[in-house]
């Protein structure tokens, strides 16, 4: 079975994604999912989203992919139990110890390994399978050969983002703490957290996307060059049939921070593309024009978002 | 009483540097397999390096490549096979897939989890112990309070970095090679090591001030611009029960590890002897002079990594 996973950055977005045909919607509780508070949800909204998804025969995943503080872990597990009791289908998790503890607490739940784990090779997927993970999301950097290797390494289900492969660049998320080195801020009241100080990786603070800002680079004695630290990934189309053939069963649409109409259109688009691929029709040429327009919208919205985050970063004390 | 360690990437540096202040040496550069004669990627260099370290009555830990792709696994395994026949005191591992490999090889050499192993919780430390991990390098984002909690609640030793640039992000490809136009490959299509010269990432603020943000880039790894410094807190570290301390040396000029090591050796010995009235000012000035962008306290006191809090 191949499934389309879509973001729920708000209750409205979660409902929209389900209406447009997402099989699974993922949402993040306030302070637990590496996003600013406006792209996370309070517990009441999560409960409502779970009920809405279940009523339509769909599933809701809870993103608990921060690296919790050791002091926070008991509360983190209590939260997870509460969402399971609400009817959540599973969790997206990063921390090895938290994943292991969650598997013991909820033996029948579904556990997805987050992109924040920063895996590098097929043996990594095997490691997480040994801990009891059911599904692992693969890095943007991986193409068909890496997927095939992961398929051979264990029986863990494979998930990919709907982005084209970008094989260079700094490994983020999973191996990056640049943002919190440069800027930090305290918790906001709405985030309902005070127990420890953290960073984007830990839920408390947003990642300011410093890698996507303008930098100057070079030797001390040379004229610097202007650049960004990472290349942008483009929305995927052509790779999709090959990935399905290699055994990818979950295709994940990013974008909890994007506007709801953009997510609506993207879920609608990828629903029909995936259905076409599953119907054994590999010719996707008729979708290229529509994809081009969506790619433009994606880049435009991403650029606005980076500007907003950098402005916020500049406003916080070091 | 305590162990002070640092890192050395190849035999040339090992021979040239005065490392007498250290009890243990992490051999190898875990970020770049191409680095000249890197212990982490050259099995033939291992015995020479090990013998030299042991001849100084120091412990020798071997660093394994931090981000091995599937393509890298065969040569990393070859290195491991060679190293398992040598009396290394530990392997440093950053990659969880390699823990599976070492387990399958029935490796009995102790394993240290490296900085890119993402150790944030005591629960993770407990899981990793089952894979033979005996020491962990906590993620730099953790505060001293959190690290103390992990040390107190796990059966694993915690390595505490006390000085040097903080590893912030790693890459499977070389940022310098990708972005520096005048960088050319040598005739045999191999790297000509532009990283041997310092490269910096800088970004000014909108208010017009320049170079507000500064990071050091060694090609496959980006480090903090400022040098982490805990010299003012040596007494706090000894009273908290830490016994393994580390000076980060990757990307530094010759002489850095030596000067920093001797300062910390003296400061820690006095702190462990119960001397709480140490005047750190001269050391602080010397360490500041060795840095390119000044000093910081990392995340230890619950702020952005580049802040310097000083003695509370």
Coordinates of C-alpha atoms in Angstrom, one line a residue:
Chain A
X1 CA 0.0 0.0 0.0
X2 CA 1.3 3.5 -0.9
X3 CA 0.2 6.4 1.2
X4 CA 0.3 10.1 1.0
X5 CA 1.2 11.9 4.2
X6 CA 0.3 15.6 4.4
X7 CA 1.0 18.4 6.9
X8 CA -1.5 19.7 9.5
X9 CA 0.0 22.9 10.7
X10 CA -3.4 23.9 12.0
X11 CA -6.8 22.2 12.5
X12 CA -8.0 23.9 9.3
X13 CA -5.0 22.6 7.4
X14 CA -5.4 19.1 8.8
X15 CA -9.1 19.0 7.7
X16 CA -8.3 20.4 4.3
X17 CA -5.6 17.8 3.7
X18 CA -8.0 15.0 4.6
X19 CA -10.7 16.5 2.4
X20 CA -8.3 16.5 -0.5
X21 CA -7.3 12.9 -0.2
X22 CA -4.4 12.6 2.2
X23 CA -4.2 9.1 3.7
X24 CA -2.4 10.3 6.8
X25 CA -2.0 13.8 8.3
X26 CA 0.8 14.7 10.7
X27 CA 0.5 17.3 13.4
X28 CA 2.8 18.7 16.0
X29 CA 1.9 19.5 19.6
X30 CA 3.0 22.9 20.9
X31 CA 6.7 22.8 21.8
X32 CA 7.3 19.2 20.6
X33 CA 7.8 19.3 16.9
X34 CA 10.5 21.6 15.7
X35 CA 8.2 24.3 14.4
X36 CA 7.2 27.8 15.6
X37 CA 4.0 27.8 17.7
X38 CA 1.8 29.0 14.8
X39 CA 2.5 25.8 12.9
X40 CA 1.9 23.5 15.9
X41 CA -1.4 22.7 17.5
X42 CA -2.9 22.6 21.0
X43 CA -4.1 19.4 22.5
X44 CA -7.8 20.2 21.9
X45 CA -7.3 20.9 18.2
X46 CA -5.2 17.7 17.9
X47 CA -8.0 15.7 19.4
X48 CA -10.5 17.3 17.0
X49 CA -8.2 16.5 14.1
X50 CA -7.9 12.9 15.1
X51 CA -11.6 12.5 15.3
X52 CA -12.0 14.2 11.9
X53 CA -9.4 11.9 10.3
X54 CA -10.9 8.7 11.8
X55 CA -14.4 9.7 10.8
X56 CA -13.1 9.8 7.2
X57 CA -11.2 6.5 7.5
X58 CA -7.9 8.2 7.6
X59 CA -5.1 8.4 10.2
X60 CA -3.4 11.1 12.2
X61 CA 0.3 11.0 13.2
X62 CA 1.7 13.0 16.1
X63 CA 5.0 14.6 15.5
X64 CA 7.1 14.3 18.7
X65 CA 10.4 14.7 16.9
X66 CA 12.2 17.1 19.2
X67 CA 15.2 15.9 21.2
X68 CA 13.6 16.1 24.7
X69 CA 15.6 17.2 27.7
X70 CA 16.3 14.5 30.2
X71 CA 14.2 16.5 32.6
X72 CA 11.3 16.6 30.1
X73 CA 11.2 12.9 29.2
X74 CA 8.5 11.7 31.7
X75 CA 6.2 14.6 30.6
X76 CA 7.0 13.7 26.9
X77 CA 5.9 10.1 27.5
X78 CA 2.7 11.2 29.3
X79 CA 1.8 13.4 26.3
X80 CA 2.3 10.5 23.9
X81 CA 0.1 8.3 26.0
X82 CA -2.6 11.0 26.0
X83 CA -2.5 11.3 22.2
X84 CA -2.7 7.5 21.8
X85 CA -5.7 7.6 24.1
X86 CA -7.2 10.2 21.8
X87 CA -6.9 7.7 18.9
X88 CA -3.7 8.8 17.2
X89 CA -2.4 6.2 14.8
X90 CA 1.2 6.7 15.6
X91 CA 4.2 9.0 16.3
X92 CA 7.1 10.6 14.4
X93 CA 10.1 10.4 16.7
X94 CA 13.8 11.3 16.6
X95 CA 15.5 10.6 19.9
X96 CA 16.8 7.0 20.2
X97 CA 16.0 6.7 23.9
X98 CA 12.6 8.3 23.6
X99 CA 11.7 6.0 20.7
X100 CA 12.8 3.0 22.7
X101 CA 10.7 4.1 25.7
X102 CA 7.7 4.9 23.5
X103 CA 7.8 1.4 22.0
X104 CA 7.8 -0.1 25.5
X105 CA 4.9 2.2 26.6
X106 CA 2.8 1.7 23.4
X107 CA 3.6 -1.7 21.9
X108 CA 1.0 -1.5 19.2
X109 CA 1.4 2.1 18.0
X110 CA 3.1 3.0 14.8
X111 CA 6.5 4.6 15.1
X112 CA 8.0 6.7 12.3
X113 CA 11.7 7.8 12.5
X114 CA 11.9 11.5 11.8
X115 CA 14.2 13.2 9.3
X116 CA 15.9 14.6 12.4
X117 CA 17.7 11.3 13.0
X118 CA 20.1 12.3 10.2
X119 CA 20.7 8.8 8.8
X120 CA 23.6 8.2 6.4
X121 CA 23.4 4.6 5.3
X122 CA 21.3 1.5 5.1
X123 CA 22.6 0.1 8.3
X124 CA 21.1 3.1 10.1
X125 CA 17.7 2.0 9.0
X126 CA 18.5 -1.4 10.3
X127 CA 19.5 0.2 13.7
X128 CA 16.1 1.9 14.1
X129 CA 14.3 -1.2 13.0
X130 CA 16.0 -3.1 15.8
X131 CA 14.6 -0.5 18.3
X132 CA 11.1 -1.2 17.1
X133 CA 10.5 1.5 14.6
X134 CA 8.0 0.7 11.8
X135 CA 8.8 3.4 9.2
X136 CA 11.8 5.5 8.5
X137 CA 12.0 8.7 6.4
X138 CA 14.9 8.8 4.1
X139 CA 17.2 11.8 3.5
X140 CA 16.6 14.1 0.5
X141 CA 20.1 13.1 -0.6
X142 CA 19.0 9.5 -1.3
X143 CA 18.1 8.2 -4.8
X144 CA 17.1 4.8 -6.1
X145 CA 20.3 3.0 -5.2
X146 CA 20.2 4.1 -1.6
X147 CA 16.5 3.2 -1.3
X148 CA 17.2 -0.3 -2.7
X149 CA 20.0 -0.8 -0.2
X150 CA 17.7 0.2 2.7
X151 CA 15.1 -2.2 1.3
X152 CA 17.6 -5.0 1.6
X153 CA 18.9 -4.0 5.0
X154 CA 15.7 -4.6 7.0
X155 CA 11.9 -4.8 6.6
X156 CA 11.3 -1.3 8.0
X157 CA 8.8 0.6 5.8
X158 CA 10.4 3.4 3.7
X159 CA 9.1 7.0 3.6
X160 CA 10.4 9.8 1.4
X161 CA 9.7 13.5 1.1
X162 CA 8.1 14.7 -2.1
X163 CA 11.3 16.5 -3.1
X164 CA 13.8 15.7 -5.8
X165 CA 17.2 14.3 -4.6
X166 CA 19.8 16.8 -3.7
X167 CA 23.1 15.0 -3.2
X168 CA 25.3 17.8 -1.7
X169 CA 25.1 20.1 1.2
X170 CA 25.1 20.2 5.0
X171 CA 23.1 17.5 6.7
X172 CA 20.1 19.1 8.1
X173 CA 18.1 18.3 10.0
X174 CA 19.8 15.8 12.1
X175 CA 23.4 17.0 12.2
X176 CA 23.0 20.8 12.5
X177 CA 22.8 23.2 15.5
X178 CA 23.9 26.4 13.6
X179 CA 20.7 28.2 14.4
X180 CA 20.8 27.9 18.1
X181 CA 24.5 28.8 18.2
X182 CA 23.7 32.1 16.7
X183 CA 20.3 33.1 18.2
X184 CA 18.2 31.9 21.1
X185 CA 15.0 33.0 22.7
X186 CA 12.9 32.1 25.7
X187 CA 9.7 30.1 25.6
X188 CA 6.5 32.0 24.7
X189 CA 3.6 31.6 27.1
X190 CA 1.5 30.0 24.4
X191 CA 4.1 27.2 24.1
X192 CA 3.4 26.1 27.7
X193 CA 6.9 25.1 28.5
X194 CA 9.4 26.3 31.1
X195 CA 11.3 23.3 32.2
X196 CA 14.4 23.6 30.2
X197 CA 16.1 25.8 27.6
X198 CA 16.3 24.6 24.1
X199 CA 16.6 25.1 20.4
X200 CA 14.9 24.3 17.2
X201 CA 16.0 20.7 17.6
X202 CA 14.4 20.7 21.1
X203 CA 11.1 22.3 20.3
X204 CA 11.5 25.5 22.3
X205 CA 12.8 27.7 19.5
X206 CA 12.3 28.0 15.8
X207 CA 15.1 27.2 13.4
X208 CA 15.9 30.5 11.8
X209 CA 16.9 28.8 8.5
X210 CA 20.2 30.5 8.8
X211 CA 21.5 28.1 6.1
X212 CA 19.1 29.7 3.6
X213 CA 20.1 33.3 4.4
X214 CA 22.8 35.2 2.5
X215 CA 26.4 34.6 3.8
X216 CA 29.8 35.6 2.7
X217 CA 32.4 32.9 2.4
X218 CA 36.2 32.7 1.8
X219 CA 39.7 33.0 3.3
X220 CA 40.6 35.9 5.5
X221 CA 42.8 37.3 2.8
X222 CA 40.5 36.8 -0.1
X223 CA 37.4 38.6 -1.5
X224 CA 34.5 36.7 -0.1
X225 CA 31.8 35.2 -2.3
X226 CA 28.1 35.5 -1.6
X227 CA 26.2 32.3 -1.1
X228 CA 23.6 30.3 0.8
X229 CA 24.7 27.2 2.8
X230 CA 22.2 24.8 1.4
X231 CA 20.6 24.2 -2.0
X232 CA 16.8 24.3 -2.2
X233 CA 15.1 21.0 -2.9
X234 CA 12.4 21.0 -5.7
X235 CA 9.1 19.3 -5.5
X236 CA 9.2 15.8 -7.0
X237 CA 7.5 14.3 -10.0
X238 CA 9.7 12.2 -12.3
X239 CA 11.3 10.1 -9.5
X240 CA 8.0 9.0 -8.1
X241 CA 7.3 5.9 -10.2
X242 CA 10.9 4.6 -9.6
X243 CA 10.6 5.1 -5.9
X244 CA 7.3 3.2 -5.8
X245 CA 8.9 0.4 -7.7
X246 CA 11.8 0.3 -5.2
X247 CA 9.3 -0.2 -2.4
X248 CA 8.7 3.2 -0.9
X249 CA 5.3 3.1 0.8
X250 CA 4.9 6.6 2.2
X251 CA 5.3 9.9 0.4
X252 CA 5.4 12.9 2.7
X253 CA 4.5 16.4 1.7
X254 CA 6.3 19.0 3.8
X255 CA 4.8 22.4 4.6
X256 CA 3.2 22.9 8.0
X257 CA 4.3 26.5 7.8
X258 CA 2.8 27.1 4.3
X259 CA -0.6 28.7 3.7
X260 CA -3.6 26.4 3.8
X261 CA -4.6 27.0 0.1
X262 CA -1.1 26.0 -1.0
X263 CA -1.3 22.7 1.0
X264 CA -4.8 22.1 -0.4
X265 CA -3.5 22.4 -4.0
X266 CA -0.4 20.3 -3.3
X267 CA -2.4 17.4 -1.7
X268 CA -4.9 17.5 -4.6
X269 CA -2.0 17.4 -7.1
X270 CA -0.1 14.6 -5.4
X271 CA -3.2 12.6 -4.8
X272 CA -4.0 12.3 -8.5
X273 CA -0.3 11.8 -9.4
X274 CA 0.1 8.9 -6.9
X275 CA -3.2 7.4 -8.0
X276 CA -1.9 7.6 -11.6
X277 CA 1.4 5.9 -10.7
X278 CA -0.4 3.1 -8.8
X279 CA -2.6 2.5 -11.8
X280 CA 0.7 1.6 -13.5
X281 CA 0.7 4.6 -15.7
X282 CA 4.2 6.0 -15.5
X283 CA 3.7 8.8 -18.1
X284 CA 3.4 11.9 -16.0
X285 CA 4.0 14.5 -18.7
X286 CA 0.6 15.9 -18.4
X287 CA 1.4 17.1 -14.9
X288 CA 4.6 19.0 -15.6
X289 CA 2.9 22.3 -16.3
X290 CA 0.9 22.2 -13.1
X291 CA 4.0 21.1 -11.1
X292 CA 6.0 24.1 -12.5
X293 CA 3.4 26.5 -11.1
X294 CA 3.3 24.7 -7.8
X295 CA 7.1 24.9 -7.6
X296 CA 7.1 28.6 -8.2
X297 CA 4.5 29.1 -5.4
X298 CA 6.5 26.9 -3.1
X299 CA 9.7 28.9 -3.6
X300 CA 7.8 32.2 -3.2
X301 CA 6.3 31.1 0.1
X302 CA 9.6 29.6 1.3
X303 CA 11.4 32.9 0.6
X304 CA 8.8 34.9 2.6
X305 CA 9.1 32.4 5.4
X306 CA 12.9 32.7 5.6
X307 CA 12.7 36.5 5.7
X308 CA 10.2 36.3 8.6
X309 CA 12.4 34.0 10.5
X310 CA 15.6 36.0 10.0
X311 CA 13.8 39.1 11.1
X312 CA 12.7 37.3 14.2
X313 CA 16.3 36.1 14.8
X314 CA 17.6 39.6 14.5
X315 CA 15.1 40.8 17.1
X316 CA 16.2 38.3 19.8
X317 CA 19.1 38.8 22.1
X318 CA 22.1 36.5 21.6
Chain B
X1 CA 41.8 12.0 39.0
X2 CA 40.7 13.2 35.6
X3 CA 41.5 12.6 31.9
X4 CA 42.3 15.5 29.5
X5 CA 42.1 14.6 25.8
X6 CA 42.3 16.2 22.4
X7 CA 42.3 15.2 18.8
X8 CA 45.0 14.8 16.2
X9 CA 44.3 14.0 12.5
X10 CA 47.5 12.5 11.2
X11 CA 51.0 11.4 12.1
X12 CA 52.6 14.6 11.0
X13 CA 50.6 16.6 13.5
X14 CA 51.1 13.9 16.1
X15 CA 54.9 14.2 15.8
X16 CA 55.0 18.0 15.6
X17 CA 52.7 19.0 18.4
X18 CA 53.6 19.0 22.1
X19 CA 50.8 16.9 23.5
X20 CA 52.3 16.3 26.9
X21 CA 49.4 18.0 28.7
X22 CA 47.0 15.3 27.6
X23 CA 46.2 11.9 29.0
X24 CA 44.5 10.6 25.8
X25 CA 44.4 11.4 22.1
X26 CA 41.5 10.9 19.7
X27 CA 43.3 9.9 16.5
X28 CA 41.7 11.0 13.2
X29 CA 39.5 13.5 11.6
X30 CA 36.0 12.1 11.6
X31 CA 34.7 14.7 9.1
X32 CA 36.8 14.3 6.0
X33 CA 38.2 10.9 4.8
X34 CA 40.3 12.8 2.1
X35 CA 42.3 14.7 4.7
X36 CA 46.0 13.9 4.2
X37 CA 47.0 10.7 6.0
X38 CA 43.9 10.9 8.2
X39 CA 44.0 8.1 10.8
X40 CA 40.2 7.7 10.3
X41 CA 40.6 6.6 6.7
X42 CA 44.1 5.2 6.4
X43 CA 44.6 1.7 7.9
X44 CA 48.3 1.8 7.2
X45 CA 48.8 4.8 9.5
X46 CA 47.1 3.3 12.5
X47 CA 50.0 1.3 14.0
X48 CA 52.4 4.2 13.7
X49 CA 50.0 6.6 15.4
X50 CA 49.1 4.2 18.1
X51 CA 52.7 3.3 18.9
X52 CA 53.6 7.0 19.2
X53 CA 50.8 7.8 21.5
X54 CA 51.5 4.7 23.6
X55 CA 55.1 5.6 23.8
X56 CA 54.0 8.7 25.8
X57 CA 51.9 6.6 28.1
X58 CA 48.7 8.1 26.7
X59 CA 45.5 6.4 25.8
X60 CA 44.7 6.2 22.1
X61 CA 41.2 6.4 20.8
X62 CA 40.4 5.9 17.1
X63 CA 37.8 8.2 15.4
X64 CA 35.7 6.5 12.8
X65 CA 34.2 8.5 9.9
X66 CA 31.1 10.3 11.2
X67 CA 28.8 10.2 8.2
X68 CA 29.5 7.0 6.1
X69 CA 27.3 6.5 3.1
X70 CA 26.7 3.0 1.8
X71 CA 29.5 3.7 -0.6
X72 CA 31.9 4.3 2.3
X73 CA 31.0 1.3 4.3
X74 CA 33.5 -1.2 2.7
X75 CA 36.6 1.0 3.4
X76 CA 35.3 1.9 6.9
X77 CA 34.9 -1.8 7.7
X78 CA 38.4 -2.4 6.4
X79 CA 39.7 0.2 8.8
X80 CA 37.8 -1.3 11.6
X81 CA 39.1 -4.8 10.8
X82 CA 42.7 -3.5 11.0
X83 CA 42.1 -1.5 14.1
X84 CA 40.4 -4.4 16.0
X85 CA 43.7 -6.2 15.8
X86 CA 45.5 -3.3 17.5
X87 CA 45.4 -2.3 21.2
X88 CA 43.3 0.9 20.8
X89 CA 41.7 2.0 24.1
X90 CA 38.4 2.9 22.3
X91 CA 36.7 3.6 19.0
X92 CA 34.8 6.8 18.6
X93 CA 31.6 6.3 16.6
X94 CA 29.1 8.9 15.5
X95 CA 27.0 6.8 13.2
X96 CA 24.4 4.4 14.6
X97 CA 24.7 2.1 11.6
X98 CA 28.3 1.5 12.5
X99 CA 27.3 0.5 16.0
X100 CA 25.4 -2.4 14.3
X101 CA 28.5 -3.2 12.2
X102 CA 30.7 -3.3 15.3
X103 CA 28.2 -5.4 17.2
X104 CA 28.2 -8.0 14.3
X105 CA 32.0 -8.0 14.3
X106 CA 31.8 -8.9 18.0
X107 CA 34.0 -5.9 18.8
X108 CA 35.3 -5.9 22.4
X109 CA 37.0 -2.6 22.2
X110 CA 35.1 0.1 24.2
X111 CA 33.1 2.5 22.1
X112 CA 32.8 6.3 22.6
X113 CA 29.8 8.0 21.0
X114 CA 31.0 11.1 19.1
X115 CA 29.5 14.6 18.9
X116 CA 27.4 13.8 15.9
X117 CA 25.8 10.8 17.6
X118 CA 23.0 13.1 18.9
X119 CA 23.1 12.2 22.6
X120 CA 20.4 14.3 24.3
X121 CA 18.9 12.0 26.9
X122 CA 19.9 9.4 29.5
X123 CA 17.5 7.0 27.9
X124 CA 19.5 7.2 24.7
X125 CA 22.7 6.5 26.7
X126 CA 21.1 3.4 28.2
X127 CA 20.1 2.1 24.8
X128 CA 23.6 2.7 23.4
X129 CA 25.2 0.9 26.3
X130 CA 23.8 -2.3 24.9
X131 CA 25.9 -1.7 21.8
X132 CA 29.1 -1.4 23.8
X133 CA 29.1 2.4 24.3
X134 CA 31.1 3.3 27.4
X135 CA 31.5 7.0 27.0
X136 CA 29.3 9.7 25.4
X137 CA 30.0 13.2 24.0
X138 CA 26.7 15.0 24.8
X139 CA 25.2 17.1 22.1
X140 CA 26.6 20.6 22.4
X141 CA 23.1 22.0 22.9
X142 CA 22.8 20.5 26.3
X143 CA 23.2 22.6 29.4
X144 CA 25.6 21.6 32.2
X145 CA 22.6 20.8 34.4
X146 CA 21.3 18.4 31.8
X147 CA 24.7 16.8 31.2
X148 CA 25.1 16.4 35.0
X149 CA 21.8 14.7 35.1
X150 CA 22.7 12.3 32.3
X151 CA 26.1 11.5 34.0
X152 CA 24.3 10.9 37.3
X153 CA 21.6 8.7 35.8
X154 CA 23.4 6.4 33.4
X155 CA 26.1 3.8 33.8
X156 CA 28.1 5.6 31.1
X157 CA 30.9 8.1 31.4
X158 CA 30.3 11.6 30.0
X159 CA 33.0 13.4 28.0
X160 CA 32.9 17.1 28.7
X161 CA 34.3 19.4 26.0
X162 CA 36.0 22.3 27.9
X163 CA 37.7 24.3 25.1
X164 CA 37.8 24.8 21.3
X165 CA 35.4 25.4 18.5
X166 CA 32.0 23.7 18.7
X167 CA 31.1 21.3 15.8
X168 CA 27.8 22.7 14.5
X169 CA 27.1 20.8 11.3
X170 CA 28.6 18.1 9.1
X171 CA 28.4 17.3 5.4
X172 CA 29.1 14.3 3.2
X173 CA 30.5 16.7 0.6
X174 CA 33.1 19.5 0.8
X175 CA 31.7 23.0 1.0
X176 CA 35.0 24.6 0.1
X177 CA 35.4 22.5 -3.1
X178 CA 31.8 23.3 -4.1
X179 CA 32.0 27.0 -3.6
X180 CA 35.5 28.2 -4.1
X181 CA 36.0 29.1 -7.8
X182 CA 39.8 29.0 -7.8
X183 CA 39.9 25.6 -6.1
X184 CA 41.2 23.0 -8.5
X185 CA 41.7 19.3 -8.3
X186 CA 45.2 18.0 -8.6
X187 CA 46.2 16.1 -11.7
X188 CA 45.2 12.7 -10.3
X189 CA 41.7 14.1 -9.6
X190 CA 42.3 14.3 -5.9
X191 CA 41.7 17.2 -3.5
X192 CA 44.5 19.7 -3.2
X193 CA 43.4 20.5 0.4
X194 CA 42.3 24.1 0.3
X195 CA 41.0 23.5 3.8
X196 CA 44.6 23.8 5.1
X197 CA 43.9 27.5 4.9
X198 CA 41.3 29.0 7.2
X199 CA 37.9 29.6 5.6
X200 CA 35.1 31.6 7.3
X201 CA 31.4 32.2 6.8
X202 CA 30.3 35.6 7.8
X203 CA 27.0 37.5 7.8
X204 CA 26.3 41.1 8.7
X205 CA 23.1 42.4 10.3
X206 CA 20.5 44.6 8.8
X207 CA 21.5 47.5 11.0
X208 CA 24.8 47.7 9.0
X209 CA 27.2 46.2 11.5
X210 CA 29.5 43.8 9.8
X211 CA 30.5 40.2 10.7
X212 CA 28.0 39.9 13.5
X213 CA 27.7 36.2 12.7
X214 CA 30.9 34.2 12.1
X215 CA 31.5 30.5 11.6
X216 CA 34.6 28.5 10.7
X217 CA 34.2 26.1 7.8
X218 CA 36.7 23.2 7.4
X219 CA 35.0 21.9 4.2
X220 CA 33.0 19.0 5.5
X221 CA 32.3 20.5 8.9
X222 CA 31.2 23.9 10.1
X223 CA 32.5 25.0 13.5
X224 CA 31.5 27.8 15.8
X225 CA 33.4 31.1 15.1
X226 CA 34.1 31.5 18.8
X227 CA 36.1 29.1 21.0
X228 CA 34.2 27.4 23.7
X229 CA 35.9 28.2 27.0
X230 CA 35.3 26.9 30.5
X231 CA 38.5 27.9 32.2
X232 CA 36.6 30.1 34.7
X233 CA 34.5 27.1 35.7
X234 CA 37.1 24.4 36.4
X235 CA 36.2 24.2 40.1
X236 CA 32.5 23.8 39.2
X237 CA 33.3 20.9 36.8
X238 CA 35.4 19.1 39.4
X239 CA 32.7 19.5 42.1
X240 CA 30.0 18.2 39.6
X241 CA 31.9 15.0 39.3
X242 CA 33.1 15.1 35.7
X243 CA 36.3 13.3 35.1
X244 CA 36.8 13.3 31.3
X245 CA 37.6 16.6 29.6
X246 CA 38.3 17.4 26.0
X247 CA 39.9 20.2 23.9
X248 CA 38.6 20.4 20.3
X249 CA 41.6 20.8 18.0
X250 CA 40.3 20.2 14.5
X251 CA 41.0 23.1 12.2
X252 CA 43.4 24.8 14.6
X253 CA 47.0 26.0 13.9
X254 CA 50.0 24.1 15.2
X255 CA 50.6 25.0 18.8
X256 CA 47.0 25.6 19.7
X257 CA 46.4 22.2 21.4
X258 CA 49.7 22.4 23.3
X259 CA 49.1 25.9 24.7
X260 CA 45.4 25.2 25.6
X261 CA 46.2 21.8 27.0
X262 CA 48.8 23.1 29.4
X263 CA 46.5 25.9 30.7
X264 CA 43.7 23.4 31.3
X265 CA 46.0 20.8 32.8
X266 CA 47.1 23.4 35.4
X267 CA 43.6 24.8 36.1
X268 CA 42.0 21.3 36.4
X269 CA 44.7 20.0 38.7
X270 CA 44.3 23.0 41.0
X271 CA 40.5 22.6 40.9
X272 CA 40.6 18.9 41.7
X273 CA 43.0 19.7 44.6
X274 CA 40.3 21.9 46.0
X275 CA 41.7 25.3 45.1
X276 CA 38.6 27.5 44.5
X277 CA 40.4 30.9 44.5
X278 CA 42.1 30.6 41.2
X279 CA 42.8 33.8 39.3
X280 CA 41.8 32.9 35.7
X281 CA 42.4 36.4 34.2
X282 CA 45.9 35.6 32.7
X283 CA 44.7 32.3 31.3
X284 CA 41.6 33.9 29.9
X285 CA 43.6 36.6 28.2
X286 CA 45.9 34.0 26.7
X287 CA 43.0 31.8 25.5
X288 CA 41.3 34.9 24.0
X289 CA 44.4 35.8 22.1
X290 CA 44.5 32.3 20.6
X291 CA 41.0 32.6 19.3
X292 CA 40.0 34.2 16.0
X293 CA 36.6 35.5 17.1
X294 CA 36.7 35.5 20.9
X295 CA 35.4 33.1 23.5
X296 CA 32.0 31.7 24.3
X297 CA 30.5 29.3 26.9
X298 CA 28.5 27.2 24.3
X299 CA 25.1 26.1 25.6
X300 CA 26.3 25.2 29.0
X301 CA 24.6 28.0 30.8
X302 CA 21.3 27.9 28.9
X303 CA 21.8 30.5 26.2
X304 CA 22.7 30.8 22.5
X305 CA 26.0 28.9 21.9
X306 CA 28.0 32.0 21.1
X307 CA 27.3 33.8 24.5
X308 CA 30.0 34.2 27.1
X309 CA 28.6 34.3 30.6
X310 CA 31.8 34.2 32.6
X311 CA 32.0 33.1 36.2
X312 CA 28.6 33.2 37.9

